[in-house]
Coordinates of C-alpha atoms in Angstrom, one line a residue:
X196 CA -23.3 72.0 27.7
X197 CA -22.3 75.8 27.9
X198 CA -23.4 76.9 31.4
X199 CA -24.2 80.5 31.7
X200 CA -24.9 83.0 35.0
X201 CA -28.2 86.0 35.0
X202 CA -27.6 88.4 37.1
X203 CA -30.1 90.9 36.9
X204 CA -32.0 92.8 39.8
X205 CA -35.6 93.4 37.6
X206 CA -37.4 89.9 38.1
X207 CA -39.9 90.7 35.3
X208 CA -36.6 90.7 32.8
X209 CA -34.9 88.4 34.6
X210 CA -37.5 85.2 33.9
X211 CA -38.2 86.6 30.2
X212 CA -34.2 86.7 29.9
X213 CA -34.2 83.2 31.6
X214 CA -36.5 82.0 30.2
X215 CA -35.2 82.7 26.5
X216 CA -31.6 81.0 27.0
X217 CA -33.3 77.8 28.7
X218 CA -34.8 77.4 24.8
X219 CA -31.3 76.9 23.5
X220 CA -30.6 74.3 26.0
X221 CA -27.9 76.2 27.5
X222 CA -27.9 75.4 31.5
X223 CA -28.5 79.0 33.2
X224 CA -28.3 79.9 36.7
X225 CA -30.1 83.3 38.0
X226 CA -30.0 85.8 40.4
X227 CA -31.3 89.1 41.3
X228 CA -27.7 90.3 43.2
X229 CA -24.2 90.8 42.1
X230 CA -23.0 89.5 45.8
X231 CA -25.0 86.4 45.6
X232 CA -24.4 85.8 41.7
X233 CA -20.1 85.9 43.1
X234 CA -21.2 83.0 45.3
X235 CA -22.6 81.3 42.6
X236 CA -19.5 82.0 40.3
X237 CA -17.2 80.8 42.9
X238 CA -19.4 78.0 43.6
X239 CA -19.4 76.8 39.6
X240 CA -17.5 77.2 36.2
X241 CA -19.2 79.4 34.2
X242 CA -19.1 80.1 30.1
X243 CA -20.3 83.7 30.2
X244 CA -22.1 85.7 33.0
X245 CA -24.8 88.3 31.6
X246 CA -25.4 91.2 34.3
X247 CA -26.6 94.2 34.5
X248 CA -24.4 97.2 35.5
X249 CA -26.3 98.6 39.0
X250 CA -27.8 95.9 40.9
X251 CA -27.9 95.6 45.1
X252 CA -25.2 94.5 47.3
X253 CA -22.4 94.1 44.4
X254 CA -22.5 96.2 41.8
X255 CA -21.5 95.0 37.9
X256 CA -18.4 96.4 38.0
X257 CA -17.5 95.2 41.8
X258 CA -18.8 91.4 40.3
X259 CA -16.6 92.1 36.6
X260 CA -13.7 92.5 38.6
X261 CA -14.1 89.3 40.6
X262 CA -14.4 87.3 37.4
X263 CA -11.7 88.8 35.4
X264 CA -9.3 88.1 38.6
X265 CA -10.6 84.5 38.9
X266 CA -11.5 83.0 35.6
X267 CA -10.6 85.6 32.9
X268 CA -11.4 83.0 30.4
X269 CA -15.2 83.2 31.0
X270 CA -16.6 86.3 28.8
X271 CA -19.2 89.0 30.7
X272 CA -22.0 90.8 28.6
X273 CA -22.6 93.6 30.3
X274 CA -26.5 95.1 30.7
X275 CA -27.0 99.1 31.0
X276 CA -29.7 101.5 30.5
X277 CA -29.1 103.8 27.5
X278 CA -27.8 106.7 30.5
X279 CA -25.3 104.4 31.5
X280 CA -23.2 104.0 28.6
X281 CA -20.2 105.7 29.5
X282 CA -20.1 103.2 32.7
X283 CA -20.6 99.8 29.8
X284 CA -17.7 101.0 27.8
X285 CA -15.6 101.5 31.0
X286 CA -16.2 98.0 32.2
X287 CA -14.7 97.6 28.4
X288 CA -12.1 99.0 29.1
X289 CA -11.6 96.6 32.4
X290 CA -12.0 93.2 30.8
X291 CA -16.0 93.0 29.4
X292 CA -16.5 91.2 26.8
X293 CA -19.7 92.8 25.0
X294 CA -22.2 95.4 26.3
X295 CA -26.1 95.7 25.7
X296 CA -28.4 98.6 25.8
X297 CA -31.7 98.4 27.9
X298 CA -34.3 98.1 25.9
X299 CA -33.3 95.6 23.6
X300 CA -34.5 92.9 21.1
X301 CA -34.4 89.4 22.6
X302 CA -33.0 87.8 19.4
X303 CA -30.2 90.7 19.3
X304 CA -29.2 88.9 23.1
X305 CA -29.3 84.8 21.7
X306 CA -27.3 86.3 18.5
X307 CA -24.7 88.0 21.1
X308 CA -24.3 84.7 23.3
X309 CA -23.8 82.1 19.7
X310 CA -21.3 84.1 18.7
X311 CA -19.4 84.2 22.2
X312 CA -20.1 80.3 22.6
X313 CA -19.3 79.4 19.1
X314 CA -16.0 81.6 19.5
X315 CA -15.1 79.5 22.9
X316 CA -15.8 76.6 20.8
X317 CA -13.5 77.4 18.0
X318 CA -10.8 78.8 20.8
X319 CA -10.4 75.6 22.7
X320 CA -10.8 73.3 19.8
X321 CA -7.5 75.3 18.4
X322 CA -5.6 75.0 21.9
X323 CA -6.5 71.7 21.8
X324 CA -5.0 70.7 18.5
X325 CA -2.0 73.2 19.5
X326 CA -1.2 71.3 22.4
X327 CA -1.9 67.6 20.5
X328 CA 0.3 68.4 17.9
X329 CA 3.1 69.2 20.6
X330 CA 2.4 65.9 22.1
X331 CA 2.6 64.3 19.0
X332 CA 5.6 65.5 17.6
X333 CA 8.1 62.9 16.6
X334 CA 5.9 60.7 18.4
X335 CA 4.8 57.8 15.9
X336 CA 5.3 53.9 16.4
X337 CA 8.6 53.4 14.5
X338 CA 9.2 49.7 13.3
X339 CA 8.8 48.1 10.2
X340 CA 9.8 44.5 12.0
X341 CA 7.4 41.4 12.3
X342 CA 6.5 42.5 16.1
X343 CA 6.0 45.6 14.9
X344 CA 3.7 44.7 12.1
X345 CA 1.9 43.0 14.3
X346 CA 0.9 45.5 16.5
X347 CA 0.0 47.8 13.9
X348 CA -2.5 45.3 12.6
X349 CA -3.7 45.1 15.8
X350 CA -3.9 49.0 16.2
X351 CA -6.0 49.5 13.1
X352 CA -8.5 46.6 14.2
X353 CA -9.1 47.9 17.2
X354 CA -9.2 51.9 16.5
X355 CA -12.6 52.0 14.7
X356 CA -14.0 50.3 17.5
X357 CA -15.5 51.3 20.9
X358 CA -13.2 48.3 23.1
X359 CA -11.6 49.4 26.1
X360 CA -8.0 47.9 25.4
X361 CA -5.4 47.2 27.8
X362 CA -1.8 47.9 26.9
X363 CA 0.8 45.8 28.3
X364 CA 4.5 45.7 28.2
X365 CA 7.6 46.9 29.7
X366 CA 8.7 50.2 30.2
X367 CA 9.7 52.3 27.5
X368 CA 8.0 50.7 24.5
X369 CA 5.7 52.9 23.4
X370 CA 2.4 51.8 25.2
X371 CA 1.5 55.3 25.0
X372 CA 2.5 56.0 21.6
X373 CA 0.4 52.8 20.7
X374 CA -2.8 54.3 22.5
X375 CA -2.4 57.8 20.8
X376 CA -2.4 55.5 17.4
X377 CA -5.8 54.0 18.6
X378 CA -7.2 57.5 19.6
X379 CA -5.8 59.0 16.4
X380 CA -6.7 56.3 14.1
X381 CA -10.8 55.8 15.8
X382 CA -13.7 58.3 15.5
X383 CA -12.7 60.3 18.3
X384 CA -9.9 61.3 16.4
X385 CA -11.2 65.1 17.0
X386 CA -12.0 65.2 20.6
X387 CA -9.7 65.3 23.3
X388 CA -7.4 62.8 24.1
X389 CA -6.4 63.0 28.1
X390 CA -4.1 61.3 29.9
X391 CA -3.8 60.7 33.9
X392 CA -0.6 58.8 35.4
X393 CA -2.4 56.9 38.5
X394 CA 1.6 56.4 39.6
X395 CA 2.4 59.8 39.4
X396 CA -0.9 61.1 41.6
X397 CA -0.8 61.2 45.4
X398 CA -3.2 58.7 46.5
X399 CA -5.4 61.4 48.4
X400 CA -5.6 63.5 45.1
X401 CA -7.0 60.3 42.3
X402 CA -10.0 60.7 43.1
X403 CA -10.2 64.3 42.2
X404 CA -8.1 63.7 39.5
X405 CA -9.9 61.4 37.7
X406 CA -13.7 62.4 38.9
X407 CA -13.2 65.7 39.6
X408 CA -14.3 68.0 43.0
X409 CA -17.1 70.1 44.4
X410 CA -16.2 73.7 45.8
X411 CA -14.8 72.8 49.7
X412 CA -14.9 69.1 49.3
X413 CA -11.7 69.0 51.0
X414 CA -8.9 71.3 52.0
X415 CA -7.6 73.7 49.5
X416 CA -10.7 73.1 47.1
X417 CA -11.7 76.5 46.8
X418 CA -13.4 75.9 43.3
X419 CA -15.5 73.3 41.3
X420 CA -13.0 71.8 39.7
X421 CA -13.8 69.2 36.3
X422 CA -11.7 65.6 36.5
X423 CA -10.0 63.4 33.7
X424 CA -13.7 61.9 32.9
X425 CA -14.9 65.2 32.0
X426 CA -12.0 66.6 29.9
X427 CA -12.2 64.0 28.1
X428 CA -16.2 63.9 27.6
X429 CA -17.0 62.0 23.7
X430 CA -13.4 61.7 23.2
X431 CA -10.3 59.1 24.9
X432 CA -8.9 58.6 28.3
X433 CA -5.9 57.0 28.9
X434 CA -5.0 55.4 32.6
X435 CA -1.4 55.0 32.4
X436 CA 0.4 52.6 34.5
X437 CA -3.5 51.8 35.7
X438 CA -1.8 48.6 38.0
X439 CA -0.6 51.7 40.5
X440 CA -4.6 52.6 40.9
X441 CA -5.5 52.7 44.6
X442 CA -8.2 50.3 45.8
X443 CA -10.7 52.8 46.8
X444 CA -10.7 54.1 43.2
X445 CA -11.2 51.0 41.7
X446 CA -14.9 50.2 42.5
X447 CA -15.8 53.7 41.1
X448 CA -13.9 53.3 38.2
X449 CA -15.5 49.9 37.5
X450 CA -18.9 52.1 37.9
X451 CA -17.7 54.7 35.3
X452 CA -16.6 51.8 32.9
X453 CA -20.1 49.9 33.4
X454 CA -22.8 52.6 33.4
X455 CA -20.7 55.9 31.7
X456 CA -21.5 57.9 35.2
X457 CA -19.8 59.5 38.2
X458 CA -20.3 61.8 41.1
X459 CA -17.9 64.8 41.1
X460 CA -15.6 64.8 44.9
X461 CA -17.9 66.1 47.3
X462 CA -21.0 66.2 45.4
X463 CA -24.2 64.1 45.1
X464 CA -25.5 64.6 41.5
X465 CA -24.7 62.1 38.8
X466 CA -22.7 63.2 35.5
X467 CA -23.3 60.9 32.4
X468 CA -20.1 60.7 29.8
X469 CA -18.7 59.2 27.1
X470 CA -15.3 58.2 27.0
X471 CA -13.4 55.4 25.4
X472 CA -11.0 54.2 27.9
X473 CA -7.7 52.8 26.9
X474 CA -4.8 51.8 29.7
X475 CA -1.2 51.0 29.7
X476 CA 0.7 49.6 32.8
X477 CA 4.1 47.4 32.9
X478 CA 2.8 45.5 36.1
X479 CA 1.3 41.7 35.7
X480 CA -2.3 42.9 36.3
X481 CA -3.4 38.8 37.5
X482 CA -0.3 38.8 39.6
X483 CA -1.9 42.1 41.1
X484 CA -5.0 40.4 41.6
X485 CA -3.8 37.2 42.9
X486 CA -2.4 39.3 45.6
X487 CA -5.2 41.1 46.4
X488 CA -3.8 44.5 44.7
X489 CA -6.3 44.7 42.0
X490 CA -9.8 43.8 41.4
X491 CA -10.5 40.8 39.0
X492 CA -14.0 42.0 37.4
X493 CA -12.0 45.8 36.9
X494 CA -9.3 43.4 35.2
X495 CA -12.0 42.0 33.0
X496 CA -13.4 45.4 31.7
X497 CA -10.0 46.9 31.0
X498 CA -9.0 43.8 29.1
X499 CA -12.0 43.8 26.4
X500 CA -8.7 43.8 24.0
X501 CA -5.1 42.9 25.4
X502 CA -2.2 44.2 23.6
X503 CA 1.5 43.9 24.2
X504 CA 4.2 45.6 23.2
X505 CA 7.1 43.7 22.6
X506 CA 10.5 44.7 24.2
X507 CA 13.3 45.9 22.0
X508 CA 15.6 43.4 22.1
X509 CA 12.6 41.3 20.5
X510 CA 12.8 43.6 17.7
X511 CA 16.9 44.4 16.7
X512 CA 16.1 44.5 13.1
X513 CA 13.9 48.2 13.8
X514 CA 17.5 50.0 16.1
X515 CA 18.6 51.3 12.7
X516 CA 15.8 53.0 11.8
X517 CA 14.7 54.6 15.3
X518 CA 18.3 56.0 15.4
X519 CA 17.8 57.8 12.5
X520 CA 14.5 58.7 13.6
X521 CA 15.9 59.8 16.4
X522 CA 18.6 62.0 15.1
X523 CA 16.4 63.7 12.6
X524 CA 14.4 64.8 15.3
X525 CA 17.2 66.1 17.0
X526 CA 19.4 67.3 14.4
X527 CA 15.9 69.5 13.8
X528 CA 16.1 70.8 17.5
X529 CA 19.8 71.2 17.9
X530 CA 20.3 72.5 14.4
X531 CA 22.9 69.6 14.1
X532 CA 23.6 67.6 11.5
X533 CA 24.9 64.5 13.2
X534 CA 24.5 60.9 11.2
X535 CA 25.5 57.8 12.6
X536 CA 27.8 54.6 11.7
X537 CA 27.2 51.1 11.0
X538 CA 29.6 49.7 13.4
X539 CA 27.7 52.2 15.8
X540 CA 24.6 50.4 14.9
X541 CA 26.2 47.2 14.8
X542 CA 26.9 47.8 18.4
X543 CA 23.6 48.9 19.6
X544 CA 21.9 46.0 17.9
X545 CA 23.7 44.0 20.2
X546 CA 22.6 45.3 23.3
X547 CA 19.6 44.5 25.4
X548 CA 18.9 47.8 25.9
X549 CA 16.7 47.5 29.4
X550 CA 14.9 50.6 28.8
X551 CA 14.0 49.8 25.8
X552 CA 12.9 52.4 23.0
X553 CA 12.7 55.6 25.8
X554 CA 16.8 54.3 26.6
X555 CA 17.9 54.1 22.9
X556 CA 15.8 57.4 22.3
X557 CA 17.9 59.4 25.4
X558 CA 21.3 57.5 24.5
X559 CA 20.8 59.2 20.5
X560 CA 20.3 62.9 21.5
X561 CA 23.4 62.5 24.5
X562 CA 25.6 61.1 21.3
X563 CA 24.1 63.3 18.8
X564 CA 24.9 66.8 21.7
X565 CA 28.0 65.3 22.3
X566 CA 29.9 63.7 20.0
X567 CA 32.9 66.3 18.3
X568 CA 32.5 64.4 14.7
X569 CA 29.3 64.5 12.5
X570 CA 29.4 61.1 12.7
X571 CA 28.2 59.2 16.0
X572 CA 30.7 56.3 16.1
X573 CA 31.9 53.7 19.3
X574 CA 34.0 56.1 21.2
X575 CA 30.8 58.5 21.1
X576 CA 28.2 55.4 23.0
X577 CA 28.5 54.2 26.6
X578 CA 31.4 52.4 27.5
X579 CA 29.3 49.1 29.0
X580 CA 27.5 49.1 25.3
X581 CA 30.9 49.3 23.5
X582 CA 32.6 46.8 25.8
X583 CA 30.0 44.1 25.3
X584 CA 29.9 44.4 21.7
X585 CA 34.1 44.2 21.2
X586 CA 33.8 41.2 23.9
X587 CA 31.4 39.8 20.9
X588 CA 33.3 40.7 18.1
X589 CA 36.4 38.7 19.9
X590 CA 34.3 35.5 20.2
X591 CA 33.4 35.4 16.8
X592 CA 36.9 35.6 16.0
X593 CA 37.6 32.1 17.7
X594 CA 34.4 30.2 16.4
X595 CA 34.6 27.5 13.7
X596 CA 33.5 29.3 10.3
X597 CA 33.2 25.9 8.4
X598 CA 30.2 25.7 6.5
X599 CA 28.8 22.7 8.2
X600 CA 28.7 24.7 11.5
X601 CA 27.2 27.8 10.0
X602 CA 24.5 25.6 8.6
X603 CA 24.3 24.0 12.4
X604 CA 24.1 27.5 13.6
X605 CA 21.7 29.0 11.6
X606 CA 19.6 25.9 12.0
X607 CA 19.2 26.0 15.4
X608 CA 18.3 29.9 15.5
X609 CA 15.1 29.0 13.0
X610 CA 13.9 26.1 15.4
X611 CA 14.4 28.5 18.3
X612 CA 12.7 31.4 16.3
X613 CA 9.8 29.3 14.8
X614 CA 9.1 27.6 18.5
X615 CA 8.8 31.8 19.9
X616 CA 6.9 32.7 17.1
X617 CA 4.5 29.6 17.7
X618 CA 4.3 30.1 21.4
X619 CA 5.6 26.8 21.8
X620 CA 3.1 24.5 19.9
X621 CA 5.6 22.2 18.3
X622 CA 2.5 22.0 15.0
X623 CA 2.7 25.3 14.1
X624 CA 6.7 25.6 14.5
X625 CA 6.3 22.6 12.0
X626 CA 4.3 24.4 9.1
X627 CA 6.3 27.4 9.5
X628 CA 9.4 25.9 9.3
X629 CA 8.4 23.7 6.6
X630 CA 8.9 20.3 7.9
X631 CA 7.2 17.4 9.0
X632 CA 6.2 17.6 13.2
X633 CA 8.6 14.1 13.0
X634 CA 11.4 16.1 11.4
X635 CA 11.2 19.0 14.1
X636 CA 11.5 16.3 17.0
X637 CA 14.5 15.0 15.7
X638 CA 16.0 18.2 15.0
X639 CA 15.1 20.0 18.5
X640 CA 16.9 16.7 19.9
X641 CA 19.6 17.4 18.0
X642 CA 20.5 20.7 18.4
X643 CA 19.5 20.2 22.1
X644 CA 17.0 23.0 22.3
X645 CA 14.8 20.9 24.3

C-alpha cells in the first residue's frame, strides 16, 4: 500500500486534504510542521511527501532537501500560494517532483498523486524485471537425462501450486536454478522473486534480514528498514541453505509459515503477507533435528513437497550438453569462439566431478579463457581429470573383449541400474528389467551384486 506524508501548517486544508487521500486507500500520515514531518520521514518510508512551501519550524525547502539527501527515490509535490511561484519552480530546480498552486481543485491533487504512484509502479516493476533477467541469464535447468526428466516433471507439478517445497541436494546442482523454475513457471511469475542466504548472514543480522527493522531497534538502525518477507509480498521467497538458520529465528519463521504474519525488529504491530516459500539447503535436515539443530514441526512445513536434485555423476549422459551450454555462454561474453572435443568430453564424463554442475560450469570458462587452440582438448583440463581418465583408458586396454564377458558386463550394470532406479525393491527391478523376481535372484547371485 503506497504510504504518503501531509505536511501542511493550515489544519482546515490539512483534514480536507487528509481526508481525500484516505478515500483511495492510500495510508497518509499528517502534520502541521516541516521539523516534525522530517521526524516522521526518518522514522518511515515514504512514497511521496505533499507539503506546502512556508510552514513553522522547517520550511519546504529546509524539509525538500532532507528528502532528496536521504531517499531521493520518494517524489515531493510541492504546495504554494499563487505569490510564491518563483520559490515552487526553484524547489524544481532542487529535486521536486511536481508543484501545486493554492487554491486548487481537489480532483486536480488525486490526478497528480495516480500518476506519480502509477509511475513508481511502472518504475520498479521495470528494475525488477531488469535485474531478473540478469539473474536469469544462462541460468536454466540443463539436462535432458532420466534424473533430469524427472525433476522437471516434478517442477511443473508443483509450480501452479501454492506448496512450500523443500529442495535438497548437494552443492552445486542447481537447487536454485530449480526454485527460480518453480517461481517462473507458478502464478507469481510477475512478482518478485527474493532470495536470502541464512549461511551467508551474521546471526545477529537474520532477523532483520528476513523480518525487517524499526528506526533505532538496534545499533546502526537509523531507518525503518523492510525485510525479505516484505520484498517479496504476493510473490516467492527462497531460504537458501535454510539448515544454517539460527534457532531463535526458527519459531518466528514457523509463525510466518503458519499464519502469513510478522512483527518488523523492534516493532509491535503485526504485518500480514503473502509469500510462497520455497528452500534449498545441502544439509540432512532430520540429521539436524536429531541433534537438536533444527526444529521438527519447522521441518514439516518446509517439506509440504521434497525435491532432490541429483548429483552429476548420477547424470553423465547431460556433461556434453552443459559444456556446450557453457561455452556458448561464454564464447558470448568473451567474444570467443572456443568448441570442445570428444575425447575432452570423454574425459569429463568420467569424472566425479565433487562440485558438481557449479565445478564443471567454472572448469569450461577457465578452458574456454585459456586454452591457445579453438578447440578445448586434454592438455587444456586439469591434470587430476586427465590423469584418471588415461589411468581408465589403460585398464580397458587389458580387459577381456570376448563377447561372453561384454554380455557379463553389461548385464551386471542393468541389474545394478534397475535395483537404483527401484530404490532397492527387488519387484520393481523385476518389471523393469523384464524378468521374472526368480530370474533376478539368480542373476544378482551370480554376478555377486548382492
Amino acid at each position: 500500500m503506497p504510504r504518503i506524508l501531509l505536511v501542511e501548517d493550515d489544519e482546515i486544508m490539512r483534514i480536507s486534504i487528509y481526508d481525500r487521500l484516505l478515500k483511495f486507500g492510500w495510508q497518509v500520515d499528517q502534520t502541521g510542521d516541516g521539523l516534525t514531518a522530517r521526524e516522521l520521514f526518518d522514522k518511515n518510508e515514504y512514497n511521496l511527501v505533499i507539503s506546502d512551501i512556508r510552514m513553522p519550524k522547517l520550511d519546504g525547502l529546509a524539509l525538500l532537501h532532507h528528502i532528496i539527501r536521504h531517499s531521493p527515490e520518494t517524489d515531493v509535490i510541492i504546495m504554494t500560494a499563487h505569490g510564491s511561484v518563483s520559490d515552487a519552480i526553484d524547489c524544481l530546480r532542487k529535486g521536486a517532483t511536481d508543484y501545486i498552486l493554492k487554491p486548487f481543485d481537489m480532483d486536480n491533487l488525486i490526478i497528480r498523486v495516480n500518476r506519480l504512484l502509477d509511475t513508481q509502479a511502472v518504475k520498479a516493476k521495470y528494475e525488477l524485471l531488469k535485474a531478473y533477467c540478469r539473474q536469469e541469464d544462462g541460468r536454466e535447468l540443463i539436462g535432458s537425462s532420466r534424473a533430469m526428466q524427472q525433476v522437471h516433471k516434478l517442477i511443473d507439478q508443483v509450480a501452479p501450486t501454492e506448496s512450500t517445497v523443500l529442495i535438497t541436494g548437494e552443492s552445486g546442482t542447481g537447487k536454485e536454478l530449480a526454485a527460480r523454475a518453480i517461481h517462473r513457471k507458478s502464478r507469481r511469475s510477475s512478482n518478485p522473486f527474493v532470495v536470502i542466504n541464512c549461511a551467508a548472514i551474521p546471526e545477529s543480522l537474520t532477523e532483520s534480514e528476513l523480518f525487517g527493522h524499526e528506526r533505532g531497534s538496534f545499533t546502526g538502525a537509523e531507518r525503518f528498514r523492510k525485510g525479505k518477507f516484505e520484498l517479496a509480498d504476493n510473490g516467492t521467497l527462497l531460504l537458501d541453505e535454510l539448515g544454517d538458520l539460527p534457532e531463535p529465528i526458527q519459531a518466528k519463521l514457523l509463525r510466518v509459515l503458519q499464519e502469513g504474519k510478522f512483527e518488523r525488529l523492534g516493532g509491535n504491530k503485526l504485518i500480514s503477507v503473502d509469500v510462497r516459500v520455497l528452500a534449498c539447503t545441502s544439509k540432512n535436515l532430520q540429521q539436524e533435528v536429531d541433534k537438536g539443530k533444527f526444529r521438527q514441526d519447522l521441518l514439516y512445513r518446509l517439506e509440504v513437497i521434497p525435491m532432490v536434485m541429483p548429483p552429476l555423476r548420477d547424470h553423465r549422459e547431460d556433461i556434453e550438453e552443459l559444456c556446450t551450454t557453457f561455452l556458448d555462454e561464454f564464447n558470448r561474453k568473451h567474444r570467443r569462439t572456443i568448441t570442445i572435443s570428444k575425447e575432452a568430453i570423454s574425459c569429463l564424463c568420467h569424472y566425479d566431478f565433487p562440485g558438481n554442475i557449479r565445478e564443471l560450469r567454472n572448469l569450461m570458462e577457465r578452458a574456454s579463457v585459456l586454452c591457445s587452440d579453438p578447440e578445448i582438448s586434454l592438455r587444456d583440463l586439469p591434470i587430476e581429470i586427465t590423469q584418471s581418465f588415461k589411468k581408465s583408458i589403460k585398464t580397458d586396454f587389458k580387459k577381456d573383449f570376448s563377447l561372453s564377458t561384454a554380455i557379463a558386463q553389461t548385464e551386471k550394470r542393468c541389474l545394478i541400474a534397475a535395483l537404483k532406479e527401484s530404490q532397492g525393491n527387488k519387484t520393481k527391478a523385476s518389471k523393469l528389467l523384464g524378468i521374472s523376481r526368480k530370474n533376478l535372484w539368480e542373476k544378482l547371485k551370480q554376478h555377486q551384486v548382492i
